Coordinates of C-alpha atoms in Angstrom, one line a residue:
Chain A
X1 CA -0.2 0.0 0.2
X2 CA 1.2 3.3 -1.1
X3 CA 0.7 5.6 2.3
X4 CA 0.7 9.6 1.6
X5 CA 1.9 11.0 4.3
X6 CA 0.7 15.0 4.4
X7 CA 3.5 17.0 6.4
X8 CA 5.4 20.6 6.5
X9 CA 7.9 20.2 9.6
X10 CA 8.5 17.0 11.7
X11 CA 7.7 17.5 14.9
X12 CA 8.0 14.1 17.6
X13 CA 4.4 12.9 16.6
X14 CA 5.8 12.6 13.4
X15 CA 8.4 11.0 13.6
X16 CA 6.7 8.2 15.5
X17 CA 4.6 7.7 12.5
X18 CA 6.9 7.8 10.0
X19 CA 9.2 5.1 12.1
X20 CA 6.0 2.9 12.6
X21 CA 4.9 3.3 8.8
X22 CA 8.6 2.2 8.2
X23 CA 8.1 -1.2 10.0
X24 CA 4.9 -2.4 8.3
X25 CA 5.5 -4.6 5.6
X26 CA 3.9 -4.1 2.5
X27 CA 4.0 -0.1 3.0
X28 CA 5.3 2.2 0.7
X29 CA 5.4 5.9 2.3
X30 CA 5.3 9.1 0.3
X31 CA 6.2 12.1 1.1
X32 CA 3.7 15.0 0.7
X33 CA 5.8 17.9 2.3
X34 CA 2.3 21.0 2.1
X35 CA 5.6 23.4 1.4
X36 CA 6.2 21.8 -2.2
X37 CA 2.9 20.8 -3.2
X38 CA 1.4 22.1 -6.4
X39 CA -2.4 20.9 -7.2
X40 CA -4.0 20.9 -10.5
X41 CA -7.4 19.9 -9.1
X42 CA -7.5 16.8 -11.5
X43 CA -4.3 14.5 -10.9
X44 CA -4.9 13.0 -7.7
X45 CA -1.2 11.6 -5.9
X46 CA -0.4 7.8 -6.6
X47 CA -1.4 7.0 -3.1
X48 CA -3.9 5.0 -1.6
X49 CA -4.2 7.1 1.6
X50 CA -3.3 9.8 2.7
X51 CA -2.4 10.8 6.8
X52 CA -2.8 14.2 7.2
X53 CA 0.0 16.0 9.3
X54 CA 0.8 19.3 8.6
X55 CA 1.4 21.6 10.9
X56 CA -1.0 24.4 9.4
X57 CA -4.4 24.4 9.6
X58 CA -5.3 26.4 6.8
X59 CA -3.1 24.1 4.2
X60 CA -4.1 20.9 5.9
X61 CA -7.5 22.0 5.7
X62 CA -7.5 22.8 1.9
X63 CA -5.2 20.4 1.0
X64 CA -7.7 17.9 2.3
X65 CA -10.5 19.2 0.6
X66 CA -8.4 19.4 -2.7
X67 CA -7.3 15.3 -2.3
X68 CA -10.9 13.9 -1.5
X69 CA -12.6 15.9 -4.7
X70 CA -9.5 13.7 -6.6
X71 CA -11.0 10.4 -4.9
X72 CA -7.9 10.0 -2.7
X73 CA -8.8 8.8 1.0
X74 CA -7.6 10.9 3.4
X75 CA -7.1 10.4 7.7
X76 CA -8.8 12.8 9.0
X77 CA -10.7 13.8 6.4
X78 CA -11.4 17.1 5.2
X79 CA -14.8 18.1 7.1
X80 CA -13.4 16.9 10.3
X81 CA -10.3 19.3 9.6
X82 CA -13.1 22.4 9.0
X83 CA -14.9 21.5 12.0
X84 CA -12.2 21.2 14.1
X85 CA -9.9 24.0 12.8
X86 CA -12.5 26.7 13.9
X87 CA -14.1 26.5 17.0
X88 CA -17.1 28.2 16.4
X89 CA -17.6 24.9 13.9
X90 CA -17.0 22.8 16.6
X91 CA -18.9 24.3 19.2
X92 CA -22.0 23.8 16.4
X93 CA -21.5 20.4 15.8
X94 CA -21.2 19.6 19.6
X95 CA -24.8 21.5 20.3
X96 CA -25.8 19.2 17.6
X97 CA -24.8 15.9 18.9
X98 CA -26.0 17.2 22.2
X99 CA -22.1 17.3 23.5
X100 CA -22.5 19.3 26.9
X101 CA -19.7 21.6 26.7
X102 CA -18.7 25.5 28.3
X103 CA -21.8 27.8 28.3
X104 CA -20.3 29.6 24.4
X105 CA -21.9 32.8 23.0
X106 CA -20.6 34.1 19.4
X107 CA -20.6 37.7 18.7
X108 CA -18.9 40.2 15.6
X109 CA -19.1 43.2 17.3
X110 CA -17.2 44.7 20.5
X111 CA -20.7 46.1 21.8
X112 CA -22.4 42.6 21.3
X113 CA -20.0 40.5 22.7
X114 CA -19.1 42.9 26.1
X115 CA -23.0 42.3 26.2
X116 CA -22.7 38.6 25.8
X117 CA -19.8 38.5 28.4
X118 CA -21.6 40.5 30.6
X119 CA -24.2 37.9 30.6
X120 CA -21.8 35.0 30.9
X121 CA -20.6 36.8 34.0
X122 CA -17.0 36.9 34.8
X123 CA -14.6 35.2 34.4
X124 CA -14.8 34.6 30.7
X125 CA -12.5 33.1 28.4
X126 CA -12.4 34.6 24.9
X127 CA -10.5 32.3 22.2
X128 CA -9.6 33.3 18.5
X129 CA -11.7 30.7 16.5
X130 CA -8.5 29.5 14.7
X131 CA -5.4 28.9 16.5
X132 CA -4.0 26.1 18.6
X133 CA -1.8 25.8 21.7
X134 CA -3.2 27.9 24.0
X135 CA -2.0 31.0 21.7
X136 CA -4.1 33.9 22.2
X137 CA -6.8 33.3 24.9
X138 CA -7.5 35.7 27.1
X139 CA -9.1 35.0 30.8
X140 CA -11.4 38.1 31.2
X141 CA -11.9 38.5 35.2
X142 CA -14.0 42.0 34.7
X143 CA -15.7 44.5 32.7
X144 CA -12.4 46.8 32.0
X145 CA -10.2 43.8 30.8
X146 CA -13.1 42.8 28.7
X147 CA -13.3 46.6 27.0
X148 CA -9.5 46.3 26.5
X149 CA -9.1 43.0 25.1
X150 CA -12.0 43.6 22.9
X151 CA -10.8 47.0 21.3
X152 CA -7.2 45.5 21.1
X153 CA -8.6 42.4 18.8
X154 CA -10.7 44.5 16.8
X155 CA -8.3 47.1 15.9
X156 CA -4.6 45.0 16.2
X157 CA -6.0 42.0 14.8
X158 CA -6.9 40.5 11.2
X159 CA -10.5 40.5 10.6
X160 CA -11.3 37.3 11.8
X161 CA -10.0 38.5 15.3
X162 CA -13.7 40.0 15.1
X163 CA -15.5 36.8 15.6
X164 CA -15.6 36.4 18.8
X165 CA -15.7 33.0 20.7
X166 CA -16.5 33.8 24.3
X167 CA -16.8 31.0 26.6
X168 CA -18.0 30.8 30.6
X169 CA -14.4 30.1 32.5
X170 CA -14.5 26.8 34.1
X171 CA -12.6 26.4 37.1
X172 CA -11.1 22.8 36.4
X173 CA -8.9 22.3 39.4
X174 CA -5.3 22.9 37.8
X175 CA -6.0 20.4 35.2
X176 CA -8.1 18.9 32.3
X177 CA -8.2 15.8 30.3
X178 CA -7.0 14.8 26.7
X179 CA -8.4 11.4 25.7
X180 CA -7.6 10.0 22.4
X181 CA -9.9 8.7 20.2
X182 CA -9.0 6.1 17.0
X183 CA -12.3 4.9 15.0
X184 CA -14.6 3.5 17.1
X185 CA -12.0 3.6 20.1
X186 CA -11.3 5.6 22.9
X187 CA -7.6 4.5 23.6
X188 CA -6.0 6.1 26.1
X189 CA -6.5 9.5 28.2
X190 CA -4.2 11.7 30.0
X191 CA -4.3 14.3 32.5
X192 CA -2.9 17.4 31.6
X193 CA -2.0 19.8 34.8
X194 CA -0.2 23.2 35.0
X195 CA -0.6 26.0 38.3
X196 CA -1.1 28.2 34.6
X197 CA -4.9 28.0 33.8
X198 CA -4.2 27.0 30.0
X199 CA -3.4 23.7 30.7
X200 CA -1.6 22.7 27.0
X201 CA 1.3 20.8 27.1
X202 CA 2.9 23.3 24.7
X203 CA 2.3 25.9 27.5
X204 CA 4.3 23.5 29.7
X205 CA 1.2 21.3 31.5
X206 CA 2.3 17.6 32.0
X207 CA 0.8 14.7 31.8
X208 CA -0.1 11.5 33.9
X209 CA -2.1 8.8 33.5
X210 CA -6.2 9.3 33.4
X211 CA -8.1 5.8 33.7
X212 CA -10.6 5.7 30.9
X213 CA -13.9 5.5 32.5
X214 CA -17.3 4.3 30.8
X215 CA -18.0 8.1 30.8
X216 CA -14.8 9.7 29.6
X217 CA -15.3 6.8 26.7
X218 CA -19.1 7.5 25.8
X219 CA -18.4 11.2 25.8
X220 CA -14.9 11.2 24.0
X221 CA -16.5 9.2 21.4
X222 CA -19.6 11.6 20.8
X223 CA -17.5 14.1 20.6
X224 CA -15.2 13.0 17.8
X225 CA -18.8 11.4 16.1
X226 CA -20.3 15.2 16.2
X227 CA -17.4 16.1 13.8
X228 CA -17.1 13.1 11.7
X229 CA -15.1 10.6 13.8
X230 CA -11.3 9.4 12.9
X231 CA -8.3 10.3 14.9
X232 CA -8.4 12.8 17.2
X233 CA -7.9 14.2 21.0
X234 CA -10.5 15.2 22.6
X235 CA -9.7 17.8 25.6
X236 CA -12.3 17.9 28.6
X237 CA -13.3 19.8 31.7
X238 CA -14.1 18.0 35.1
X239 CA -16.8 19.6 36.7
X240 CA -19.0 18.9 39.6
X241 CA -22.0 18.1 36.8
X242 CA -19.6 16.1 34.7
X243 CA -17.4 16.4 31.9
X244 CA -17.7 19.0 29.1
X245 CA -15.6 18.8 25.9
X246 CA -14.0 21.9 25.6
X247 CA -12.0 21.1 21.7
X248 CA -11.4 18.2 19.3
X249 CA -8.4 18.3 17.8
X250 CA -7.6 16.9 13.9
X251 CA -3.7 16.5 13.6
X252 CA -2.9 15.8 17.9
X253 CA -0.3 15.7 19.7
X254 CA 0.7 12.7 21.8
X255 CA 4.4 12.9 22.4
X256 CA 3.7 13.1 26.0
X257 CA 1.0 10.0 26.3
X258 CA 2.8 7.5 25.4
X259 CA 5.0 7.3 28.5
X260 CA 2.3 7.8 30.7
X261 CA -0.6 5.9 29.3
X262 CA 1.3 2.9 27.9
X263 CA -0.2 2.9 24.8
X264 CA 1.8 3.2 21.8
X265 CA -0.5 6.1 20.3
X266 CA 1.3 5.8 17.0
X267 CA 0.7 2.0 16.2
X268 CA -2.9 2.5 16.7
X269 CA -2.9 5.6 14.2
X270 CA -1.2 3.3 11.8
X271 CA -3.4 0.3 12.3
X272 CA -6.4 2.7 11.6
X273 CA -4.8 4.2 8.4
X274 CA -3.9 1.5 7.0
X275 CA -7.5 -0.2 7.5
X276 CA -8.9 3.0 6.2
X277 CA -6.8 2.5 2.9
X278 CA -7.8 -0.8 1.9
Chain B
X1 CA 26.7 14.6 14.6
X2 CA 26.4 18.3 13.3
X3 CA 27.1 21.9 13.6
X4 CA 24.1 24.5 15.1
X5 CA 24.3 27.2 12.3
X6 CA 23.2 30.1 14.4
X7 CA 25.9 29.3 17.5
X8 CA 28.3 26.5 15.7
X9 CA 27.6 24.1 18.7
X10 CA 26.9 20.2 18.3
X11 CA 23.8 18.6 17.4
X12 CA 23.1 15.3 17.6
X13 CA 21.0 13.7 14.4
X14 CA 19.4 10.5 14.6
X15 CA 19.9 7.4 12.9
X16 CA 17.1 7.6 10.9
X17 CA 16.9 11.6 10.0
X18 CA 13.7 13.1 7.9
X19 CA 13.5 16.2 5.8
X20 CA 11.5 18.7 8.0
X21 CA 12.4 17.3 11.1
X22 CA 12.4 19.6 13.8
X23 CA 15.7 19.9 16.8
X24 CA 16.7 21.8 19.5
X25 CA 19.8 23.1 19.4
X26 CA 21.2 21.9 22.9
X27 CA 23.8 24.6 23.6
X28 CA 21.7 27.6 22.1
X29 CA 18.2 26.0 22.4
X30 CA 17.6 27.3 18.7
X31 CA 15.1 25.6 16.9
X32 CA 16.2 23.7 13.8
X33 CA 14.4 22.0 10.7
X34 CA 16.5 19.5 8.5
X35 CA 16.5 21.1 5.3
X36 CA 18.9 17.9 3.5
X37 CA 19.9 14.3 4.2
X38 CA 23.4 14.0 1.8
X39 CA 24.7 15.5 3.8
X40 CA 23.0 16.9 6.5
X41 CA 22.1 20.5 6.6
X42 CA 20.6 22.5 9.3
X43 CA 18.6 25.8 9.0
X44 CA 16.6 27.6 11.8
X45 CA 13.3 26.5 12.1
X46 CA 10.6 28.5 10.5
X47 CA 8.7 31.1 13.4
X48 CA 5.3 29.4 14.5
X49 CA 2.6 31.0 12.6
X50 CA -0.8 31.9 13.4
X51 CA -2.6 28.4 12.1
X52 CA 0.0 26.3 13.5
X53 CA -0.7 23.6 16.1
X54 CA -3.1 20.3 16.4

């Protein structure tokens, strides 16, 4: 089987996946560096399946659309990248599937967003619709901070920073949960713990094993289904009322989660990929 | 082993390097990218863009 590996920079996750693919018999690895690709809209790549691992969301999403339009099976699918890459579209998908998430407001002007924030009540988190690794998240504790952040985003940001995505801040006790879904199974989960309110490992959070309870597995699978399924990382908050889904990631990072869970995540991803390519 | 293009320090390369692979110079902390394999060529990795992530 010829496996296309869509990438730009090779992070530790990509390296682990490449090593796993090279271990498999009958697999020919074809590197598709998004910095060198040119599409003519008609000629599909000579591969049986593509594993998407681009670091740029916009390139990944458009490349997936182009590959799929030419009949190439991709993991993950374009629709999944579109929904997961935009927090507003993720929130809509979760809502449509009845997946619990933090109280959310979307608004398009500073004035309407300020009203929405006041109605949610402080603290509130403002997030860019497109972004990762905890970048440009704002925890807003009072009206003065809200006015300042909204003005800065509207004046200093590009146009999409004026599409405001606000959520009620969830007190999560210094940690959140990341679960890993591959196909129809929740294969592992970790706690991500930090003294900072942002608990991304890219921001220094540490990981430890989180038991995959029936509740966690069921909710993770439902969140994955909501965005279209595949290979996904679901970020969740623990609250007294139960788990809330915060985000779903479609080009998931897992370098800090293999050792603590004991689950060979790249092996599971590659097995899923190869079965999808058959 | 090759040299960091920023500080000249020694950077260890794995047995199975890949073009595009990210490395960190242990001496100056610069983030580096493998630009070529034969011979190994290193350059500074591009700066993170707004839509980078997972």
